[in-house]
Short mmCIF file of C-alpha atoms in Angstrom, two decimals:
data_model
loop_
_atom_site.label_atom_id
_atom_site.label_comp_id
_atom_site.label_asym_id
_atom_site.label_seq_id
_atom_site.Cartn_x
_atom_site.Cartn_y
_atom_site.Cartn_z
CA MET A 1 124.04 88.24 -40.51
CA LYS A 2 124.88 90.40 -43.45
CA HIS A 3 123.08 89.81 -46.74
CA ASN A 4 126.25 88.58 -48.48
CA GLU A 5 127.04 86.16 -45.66
CA LYS A 6 123.48 84.83 -45.77
CA VAL A 7 123.57 84.28 -49.51
CA GLN A 8 126.96 82.55 -49.16
CA ARG A 9 125.63 80.28 -46.42
CA GLN A 10 122.59 79.34 -48.49
CA TYR A 11 124.79 78.66 -51.47
CA GLU A 12 126.96 76.26 -49.43
CA VAL A 13 123.92 74.31 -48.21
CA LEU A 14 122.39 74.08 -51.75
CA ARG A 15 125.76 72.95 -53.08
CA CYS A 16 125.93 70.21 -50.53
CA LEU A 17 122.35 69.06 -51.14
CA ASN A 18 122.88 69.17 -54.92
CA GLY A 19 125.85 66.79 -54.71
CA LEU A 20 124.32 64.18 -52.43
CA PRO A 21 122.39 62.14 -55.04
CA ARG A 22 125.50 61.64 -57.16
CA MET A 23 127.57 60.65 -54.11
CA MET A 24 124.89 58.21 -53.02
CA LEU A 25 125.11 56.54 -56.40
CA ILE A 26 128.86 56.16 -56.06
CA LEU A 27 128.30 54.07 -52.92
CA LYS A 28 125.19 52.34 -54.22
CA GLU A 29 126.42 48.84 -53.20
CA ARG A 30 126.87 49.81 -49.50
CA ASP A 31 124.08 49.29 -47.00
CA ASN A 32 125.05 52.14 -44.67
CA ILE A 33 124.41 55.05 -47.06
CA PRO A 34 122.23 56.86 -44.43
CA GLU A 35 125.39 57.36 -42.31
CA PHE A 36 127.14 59.12 -45.19
CA VAL A 37 124.14 61.30 -45.97
CA LEU A 38 123.54 62.27 -42.33
CA HIS A 39 127.25 63.16 -41.96
CA ASP A 40 126.97 65.54 -44.88
CA LEU A 41 123.72 67.06 -43.64
CA CYS A 42 125.38 67.67 -40.22
CA HIS A 43 128.54 69.19 -41.67
CA PRO A 44 129.21 72.90 -40.93
CA ASN A 45 128.94 73.72 -44.64
CA CYS A 46 125.46 72.22 -44.63
CA PHE A 47 123.06 72.41 -41.67
CA ASN A 48 125.74 72.57 -38.98
CA LEU A 49 124.20 70.03 -36.65
CA ARG A 50 126.12 68.92 -33.53
CA LYS A 51 123.99 65.76 -33.02
CA ALA A 52 121.31 64.17 -35.18
CA ALA A 53 119.28 60.97 -34.87
CA TYR A 54 117.27 59.57 -37.76
CA PHE A 55 114.20 57.30 -37.17
CA VAL A 56 111.64 55.64 -39.44
CA ASP A 57 108.09 55.20 -38.18
CA ASN A 58 106.14 52.39 -39.84
CA PRO A 59 102.50 52.47 -38.63
CA ASP A 60 101.52 49.32 -40.59
CA PHE A 61 104.00 47.27 -38.50
CA ASP A 62 103.52 49.43 -35.39
CA CYS A 63 107.24 50.11 -35.19
CA LEU A 64 109.46 53.16 -34.92
CA ARG A 65 113.16 52.33 -35.13
CA GLY A 66 116.46 54.17 -35.05
CA VAL A 67 118.37 54.07 -38.29
CA VAL A 68 121.45 56.17 -37.71
CA GLY A 69 122.82 58.71 -35.24
CA LEU A 70 125.71 61.09 -35.63
CA SER A 71 127.51 63.06 -32.99
CA ARG A 72 130.24 65.33 -34.33
CA ASP A 73 132.02 64.93 -31.01
CA GLU A 74 132.53 61.26 -31.83
CA VAL A 75 132.77 61.10 -35.59
CA TYR A 76 134.00 63.96 -37.64
CA PHE A 77 135.63 63.65 -41.04
CA ASP A 78 136.34 66.15 -43.75
CA LYS A 79 133.28 66.14 -46.01
CA GLN A 80 135.15 64.72 -49.03
CA THR A 81 137.15 62.17 -47.04
CA ILE A 82 134.11 60.11 -46.04
CA TRP A 83 133.25 59.57 -49.68
CA ASP A 84 136.91 58.85 -50.66
CA LYS A 85 137.59 56.52 -47.71
CA PRO A 86 134.22 54.95 -47.01
CA ASP A 87 135.61 51.98 -45.07
CA ASP A 88 137.41 54.25 -42.58
CA PHE A 89 134.26 56.27 -42.02
CA SER A 90 132.06 53.18 -41.68
CA HIS A 91 134.42 51.74 -39.08
CA LEU A 92 134.21 54.89 -37.00
CA MET A 93 130.47 54.92 -37.25
CA GLN A 94 130.29 51.32 -36.01
CA LEU A 95 132.40 52.36 -32.98
CA SER A 96 130.33 55.46 -32.22
CA PRO A 97 128.39 55.09 -28.93
CA PHE A 98 125.83 57.67 -30.10
CA ASN A 99 125.13 55.78 -33.34
CA GLN A 100 124.93 52.49 -31.50
CA LYS A 101 122.41 53.94 -29.03
CA VAL A 102 120.23 55.36 -31.76
CA ARG A 103 120.28 52.07 -33.72
CA THR A 104 119.05 50.13 -30.65
CA ILE A 105 115.94 52.23 -30.20
CA GLU A 106 112.69 50.49 -31.11
CA HIS A 107 109.32 51.78 -30.07
CA SER A 108 105.75 51.36 -31.07
CA SER A 109 104.69 53.57 -33.90
CA LEU A 110 104.02 57.15 -32.89
CA LYS A 111 101.77 57.72 -35.90
CA ARG A 112 99.69 54.61 -35.24
CA THR A 113 99.06 55.45 -31.59
CA ASN A 114 98.54 59.18 -32.26
CA GLY A 115 100.85 59.91 -29.32
CA SER A 116 102.25 63.25 -28.48
CA GLU A 117 105.12 63.91 -30.91
CA GLN A 118 106.57 66.69 -28.74
CA ALA A 119 106.62 64.56 -25.61
CA PHE A 120 108.18 61.63 -27.48
CA VAL A 121 110.84 63.80 -29.08
CA GLN A 122 111.70 65.21 -25.61
CA GLU A 123 111.95 61.68 -24.19
CA LEU A 124 114.19 60.46 -27.02
CA ALA A 125 116.31 63.60 -26.86
CA GLN A 126 116.87 63.17 -23.14
CA MET A 127 117.79 59.50 -23.66
CA LEU A 128 120.29 60.49 -26.31
CA GLY A 129 121.79 63.50 -24.52
CA ILE A 130 120.46 66.05 -26.98
CA THR A 131 120.15 69.09 -24.78
CA GLN A 132 118.38 71.55 -27.17
CA PRO A 133 116.41 69.28 -29.41
CA THR A 134 114.58 70.26 -32.51
CA ALA A 135 112.72 67.77 -34.65
CA CYS A 136 111.20 67.50 -38.06
CA THR A 137 109.02 64.82 -39.64
CA TRP A 138 108.22 64.00 -43.21
CA ASP A 139 106.23 61.58 -45.30
CA MET A 140 108.15 58.70 -46.86
CA LYS A 141 107.15 56.04 -49.33
CA PHE A 142 105.08 53.07 -48.28
CA ASP A 143 103.18 55.20 -45.77
CA ASN A 144 106.24 55.48 -43.54
CA TYR A 145 107.38 58.65 -41.79
CA GLY A 146 110.80 60.01 -41.20
CA LEU A 147 111.78 61.65 -37.90
CA LEU A 148 115.00 63.59 -37.33
CA ILE A 149 115.83 64.83 -33.85
CA PHE A 150 118.80 67.16 -33.86
CA GLU A 151 120.75 69.82 -32.04
CA LYS A 152 122.30 72.74 -33.97
CA GLU A 153 125.84 73.76 -33.36
CA ALA A 154 124.62 77.42 -33.28
CA PHE A 155 121.15 77.34 -31.81
CA ASP A 156 120.22 80.78 -33.14
CA ASP A 157 121.33 80.02 -36.75
CA THR A 158 118.11 80.09 -38.79
CA THR A 159 119.64 81.12 -42.09
CA VAL A 160 119.12 77.80 -43.78
CA ASP A 161 116.17 76.37 -41.84
CA GLU A 162 113.90 76.71 -44.93
CA TYR A 163 116.00 74.03 -46.67
CA LEU A 164 116.14 71.56 -43.79
CA LEU A 165 113.05 69.52 -44.57
CA ASN A 166 114.02 69.13 -48.23
CA GLY A 167 117.56 68.16 -47.17
CA VAL A 168 116.62 65.51 -44.63
CA SER A 169 114.05 64.08 -47.07
CA ILE A 170 117.02 62.77 -49.05
CA LEU A 171 117.38 60.17 -46.30
CA SER A 172 114.12 58.64 -47.58
CA PHE A 173 115.95 57.47 -50.70
CA CYS A 174 118.61 55.56 -48.68
CA PRO A 175 118.29 51.82 -47.94
CA LEU A 176 117.53 51.21 -44.28
CA CYS A 177 120.63 49.74 -42.68
#
């Protein structure tokens, strides 16, 4: 990738991430904000993820649960349209088999049991049909942990990987739906 293309790609991602907090406030009364945030994070102008599944691990209650899943094969809206027509987007997310599958996943806490994160990610990815999984984890408030399992649209695109953890951490500020 040429230097100018790399800089443009980074600019697009940072622009997306920069606008998310304001957009989240616009929909502050909705309880499915993680769906909107994950859609933007998966968008080609952001991290360009084909599939992504977001989980929260709560060691105190020995529970890891699926919060939201997005497959661009099932749900794809123009980035601005989801914020302008939130009811339409929410309806499609409710109908999404991938999202439904992610939301039904409940497991004992991976952090509490000190299980193998890599093996668990592979197990979940296989269950969800994510063929080339990558995962990232991050600390959340109240001693919880976030887990995102995803598949990139372009597996070899590493241009914006350095921003990924900061980007997905925005999910920590969303209410759990």
